[in-house]
């Protein structure tokens, strides 16, 4: 559970000092994309002419991933971008429920407004997630496995777990890692860009521009 791709994505999106998830909207996209990519790497999902298509592979046994597979079947045919955006907040909350039940998250208090938040029970998991990211960005490509490569590419595309400046600095390596990540990365970039454009349009409309 703690080493699934969605769980690793969650800890990567947490505050580096072991605090709660930063920028939940970005984290929700990252976790959803990580779950989708996990299914691709397991052989449960494939690309069929730009759409997410379930294969005949057996269920994974992971509640989060199998719920996602059921969602894909219920909305087929569907684009990768639509799959990432649909239900992303539910996926994030479901993962938090699983991680809490496993004792990997606990209740804490935010430094701002002192609200109740979920924080990693062991900050080492956050440090390990960032160490794996550094490994993907700096080690020989032959030493980086597909899940780690995918997560690095997804973090850069989502804006969660990696800063824009780091993404620009490692652009060439990320392009290589993306080849191992599957169709979720370009779809994620489109989803983030679409959301950013919608925010700009809403701001311009509200300001009378």
Tab-separated table of C-alpha atoms in Angstrom:
chain	number	residue	atom	x	y	z
A	1	UNK	CA	0.000	0.000	0.000
A	2	UNK	CA	2.626	2.563	1.029
A	3	UNK	CA	4.694	1.805	-2.083
A	4	UNK	CA	1.912	2.015	-4.656
A	5	UNK	CA	2.381	4.715	-7.262
A	6	UNK	CA	-0.580	6.816	-5.988
A	7	UNK	CA	0.768	6.605	-2.415
A	8	UNK	CA	4.255	7.619	-3.541
A	9	UNK	CA	2.705	10.514	-5.460
A	10	UNK	CA	0.824	11.600	-2.351
A	11	UNK	CA	3.928	11.703	-0.172
A	12	UNK	CA	5.817	13.522	-2.911
A	13	UNK	CA	3.096	16.188	-2.910
A	14	UNK	CA	3.329	16.667	0.860
A	15	UNK	CA	5.252	19.526	2.394
A	16	UNK	CA	8.952	18.516	2.314
A	17	UNK	CA	9.180	18.970	6.068
A	18	UNK	CA	6.551	16.286	6.606
A	19	UNK	CA	3.528	18.576	6.649
A	20	UNK	CA	0.221	18.129	4.799
A	21	UNK	CA	-0.282	18.036	1.057
A	22	UNK	CA	0.499	21.361	-0.565
A	23	UNK	CA	-1.808	22.733	-3.279
A	24	UNK	CA	-4.502	20.083	-3.030
A	25	UNK	CA	-5.901	20.720	-6.502
A	26	UNK	CA	-2.530	19.941	-8.082
A	27	UNK	CA	-2.005	17.007	-5.725
A	28	UNK	CA	-5.407	15.574	-6.684
A	29	UNK	CA	-4.429	15.626	-10.361
A	30	UNK	CA	-1.050	14.049	-9.572
A	31	UNK	CA	-2.577	11.243	-7.500
A	32	UNK	CA	-5.242	10.532	-10.117
A	33	UNK	CA	-2.609	10.476	-12.875
A	34	UNK	CA	-0.382	8.212	-10.768
A	35	UNK	CA	-3.265	5.774	-10.280
A	36	UNK	CA	-4.013	5.775	-14.004
A	37	UNK	CA	-0.328	5.235	-14.807
A	38	UNK	CA	-0.132	2.424	-12.254
A	39	UNK	CA	-2.916	0.657	-14.148
A	40	UNK	CA	-1.096	1.187	-17.444
A	41	UNK	CA	2.153	-0.220	-16.060
A	42	UNK	CA	0.310	-3.208	-14.578
A	43	UNK	CA	-1.276	-3.939	-17.959
A	44	UNK	CA	-4.856	-3.128	-16.889
A	45	UNK	CA	-5.193	-0.066	-19.141
A	46	UNK	CA	-3.934	0.671	-22.639
A	47	UNK	CA	-4.190	3.451	-25.189
A	48	UNK	CA	-6.701	2.816	-27.941
A	49	UNK	CA	-6.639	5.631	-30.510
A	50	UNK	CA	-6.233	8.286	-27.841
A	51	UNK	CA	-8.712	6.756	-25.413
A	52	UNK	CA	-8.244	4.802	-22.196
A	53	UNK	CA	-9.223	1.188	-22.802
A	54	UNK	CA	-9.365	-1.550	-20.120
A	55	UNK	CA	-7.589	-4.777	-21.005
A	56	UNK	CA	-8.606	-8.274	-20.029
A	57	UNK	CA	-6.150	-8.346	-17.138
A	58	UNK	CA	-7.391	-9.511	-13.735
A	59	UNK	CA	-8.317	-6.928	-11.057
A	60	UNK	CA	-5.355	-5.579	-9.113
A	61	UNK	CA	-6.700	-6.303	-5.637
A	62	UNK	CA	-6.090	-2.657	-4.705
A	63	UNK	CA	-9.422	-0.970	-3.883
A	64	UNK	CA	-8.372	2.424	-5.232
A	65	UNK	CA	-7.097	1.042	-8.541
A	66	UNK	CA	-10.014	-1.338	-9.053
A	67	UNK	CA	-12.517	1.471	-8.369
A	68	UNK	CA	-10.699	3.514	-11.003
A	69	UNK	CA	-10.937	0.619	-13.470
A	70	UNK	CA	-14.676	0.429	-12.835
A	71	UNK	CA	-14.905	4.159	-13.523
A	72	UNK	CA	-13.098	3.718	-16.848
A	73	UNK	CA	-15.493	0.958	-17.884
A	74	UNK	CA	-18.515	3.058	-16.911
A	75	UNK	CA	-17.391	6.000	-19.068
A	76	UNK	CA	-15.857	4.225	-22.066
A	77	UNK	CA	-14.799	5.370	-24.522
A	78	UNK	CA	-13.143	8.276	-22.758
A	79	UNK	CA	-10.097	10.403	-23.371
A	80	UNK	CA	-7.111	10.267	-21.047
A	81	UNK	CA	-7.588	13.930	-20.191
A	82	UNK	CA	-11.228	13.391	-19.190
A	83	UNK	CA	-10.214	10.381	-17.117
A	84	UNK	CA	-7.670	12.430	-15.183
A	85	UNK	CA	-10.018	15.316	-14.444
A	86	UNK	CA	-13.082	13.244	-13.590
A	87	UNK	CA	-13.242	12.204	-9.950
A	88	UNK	CA	-9.759	13.427	-9.065
A	89	UNK	CA	-10.857	14.799	-5.686
A	90	UNK	CA	-12.676	11.562	-4.847
A	91	UNK	CA	-9.515	9.615	-5.696
A	92	UNK	CA	-7.441	11.841	-3.421
A	93	UNK	CA	-9.886	11.424	-0.544
A	94	UNK	CA	-10.112	7.660	-1.065
A	95	UNK	CA	-6.335	7.399	-0.958
A	96	UNK	CA	-6.209	9.455	2.236
A	97	UNK	CA	-8.774	7.123	3.780
A	98	UNK	CA	-6.659	4.102	2.869
A	99	UNK	CA	-3.433	5.675	4.100
A	100	UNK	CA	-5.087	6.713	7.362
A	101	UNK	CA	-6.498	3.220	7.903
A	102	UNK	CA	-2.998	1.822	7.347
A	103	UNK	CA	-1.571	4.190	9.962
A	104	UNK	CA	0.450	6.157	7.388
A	105	UNK	CA	-1.453	9.407	7.916
A	106	UNK	CA	-2.534	11.017	11.162
A	107	UNK	CA	-4.481	14.087	12.147
A	108	UNK	CA	-2.517	17.289	12.668
A	109	UNK	CA	-3.028	21.044	12.722
A	110	UNK	CA	-2.097	23.389	9.889
A	111	UNK	CA	0.241	26.277	10.596
A	112	UNK	CA	-2.226	28.585	8.824
A	113	UNK	CA	-5.637	29.042	10.468
A	114	UNK	CA	-4.835	26.017	12.675
A	115	UNK	CA	-7.210	23.757	10.794
A	116	UNK	CA	-7.325	19.987	11.146
A	117	UNK	CA	-5.275	18.353	8.389
A	118	UNK	CA	-3.816	14.957	7.591
A	119	UNK	CA	-0.036	14.647	7.851
A	120	UNK	CA	2.338	11.724	7.290
A	121	UNK	CA	2.798	9.752	10.492
A	122	UNK	CA	6.421	9.196	9.471
A	123	UNK	CA	8.109	12.133	7.665
A	124	UNK	CA	10.690	9.653	6.364
A	125	UNK	CA	8.180	8.623	3.700
A	126	UNK	CA	8.187	12.176	2.335
A	127	UNK	CA	11.980	12.290	2.312
A	128	UNK	CA	12.104	8.906	0.596
A	129	UNK	CA	9.700	10.123	-2.098
A	130	UNK	CA	11.924	13.110	-2.822
A	131	UNK	CA	15.039	10.935	-2.766
A	132	UNK	CA	13.504	8.696	-5.436
A	133	UNK	CA	12.659	11.772	-7.472
A	134	UNK	CA	16.259	12.977	-7.246
A	135	UNK	CA	17.402	9.498	-8.297
A	136	UNK	CA	15.199	9.655	-11.386
A	137	UNK	CA	16.553	13.067	-12.341
A	138	UNK	CA	20.247	12.458	-11.762
A	139	UNK	CA	21.055	8.742	-12.089
A	140	UNK	CA	21.836	6.948	-15.355
A	141	UNK	CA	18.591	6.284	-17.188
A	142	UNK	CA	19.291	2.541	-17.141
A	143	UNK	CA	19.071	2.624	-13.327
A	144	UNK	CA	15.614	4.235	-13.209
A	145	UNK	CA	12.620	1.889	-13.180
A	146	UNK	CA	9.430	2.705	-15.068
A	147	UNK	CA	7.274	3.639	-12.016
A	148	UNK	CA	9.923	6.071	-10.703
A	149	UNK	CA	10.403	7.568	-14.167
A	150	UNK	CA	6.663	7.963	-14.569
A	151	UNK	CA	6.229	9.643	-11.203
A	152	UNK	CA	8.972	12.177	-11.960
A	153	UNK	CA	7.354	13.047	-15.286
A	154	UNK	CA	3.914	13.291	-13.668
A	155	UNK	CA	5.203	15.536	-10.869
A	156	UNK	CA	6.663	17.946	-13.415
A	157	UNK	CA	3.472	17.970	-15.475
A	158	UNK	CA	1.151	18.464	-12.488
A	159	UNK	CA	3.115	21.099	-10.608
A	160	UNK	CA	2.909	18.981	-7.444
A	161	UNK	CA	6.082	17.600	-5.889
A	162	UNK	CA	8.374	19.492	-8.246
A	163	UNK	CA	8.801	23.238	-8.752
A	164	UNK	CA	8.525	24.824	-12.179
A	165	UNK	CA	12.147	25.938	-11.983
A	166	UNK	CA	13.293	22.356	-11.298
A	167	UNK	CA	11.130	21.104	-14.147
A	168	UNK	CA	12.733	23.609	-16.525
A	169	UNK	CA	16.221	22.759	-15.262
A	170	UNK	CA	15.667	19.043	-15.852
A	171	UNK	CA	13.627	19.413	-19.054
A	172	UNK	CA	15.885	17.173	-21.160
A	173	UNK	CA	15.931	14.357	-18.595
A	174	UNK	CA	12.171	14.653	-18.054
A	175	UNK	CA	11.620	14.244	-21.795
A	176	UNK	CA	13.510	10.938	-21.582
A	177	UNK	CA	11.599	9.824	-18.484
A	178	UNK	CA	8.284	10.651	-20.113
A	179	UNK	CA	8.874	7.953	-22.714
A	180	UNK	CA	8.594	5.390	-19.920
A	181	UNK	CA	5.526	6.956	-18.344
A	182	UNK	CA	2.741	6.248	-20.849
A	183	UNK	CA	-0.122	8.438	-22.091
A	184	UNK	CA	-1.045	10.043	-18.766
A	185	UNK	CA	1.737	12.672	-18.895
A	186	UNK	CA	0.642	14.576	-22.029
A	187	UNK	CA	-2.978	14.261	-20.886
A	188	UNK	CA	-2.032	15.674	-17.494
A	189	UNK	CA	-0.283	18.651	-19.090
A	190	UNK	CA	-3.435	19.385	-21.096
A	191	UNK	CA	-5.597	19.109	-17.983
A	192	UNK	CA	-3.358	21.516	-16.042
A	193	UNK	CA	-3.191	23.943	-18.967
A	194	UNK	CA	-6.967	23.830	-19.385
A	195	UNK	CA	-7.538	24.527	-15.715
A	196	UNK	CA	-5.047	27.417	-15.801
A	197	UNK	CA	-6.771	28.912	-18.856
A	198	UNK	CA	-10.154	28.626	-17.129
A	199	UNK	CA	-8.829	30.478	-14.073
A	200	UNK	CA	-7.394	33.254	-16.249
A	201	UNK	CA	-10.674	33.570	-18.137
A	202	UNK	CA	-12.642	33.701	-14.889
A	203	UNK	CA	-10.314	36.370	-13.501
A	204	UNK	CA	-10.511	38.446	-16.677
A	205	UNK	CA	-14.294	38.209	-16.700
A	206	UNK	CA	-14.573	39.130	-13.038
A	207	UNK	CA	-12.311	42.150	-13.473
A	208	UNK	CA	-14.212	43.372	-16.484
A	209	UNK	CA	-11.306	42.668	-18.874
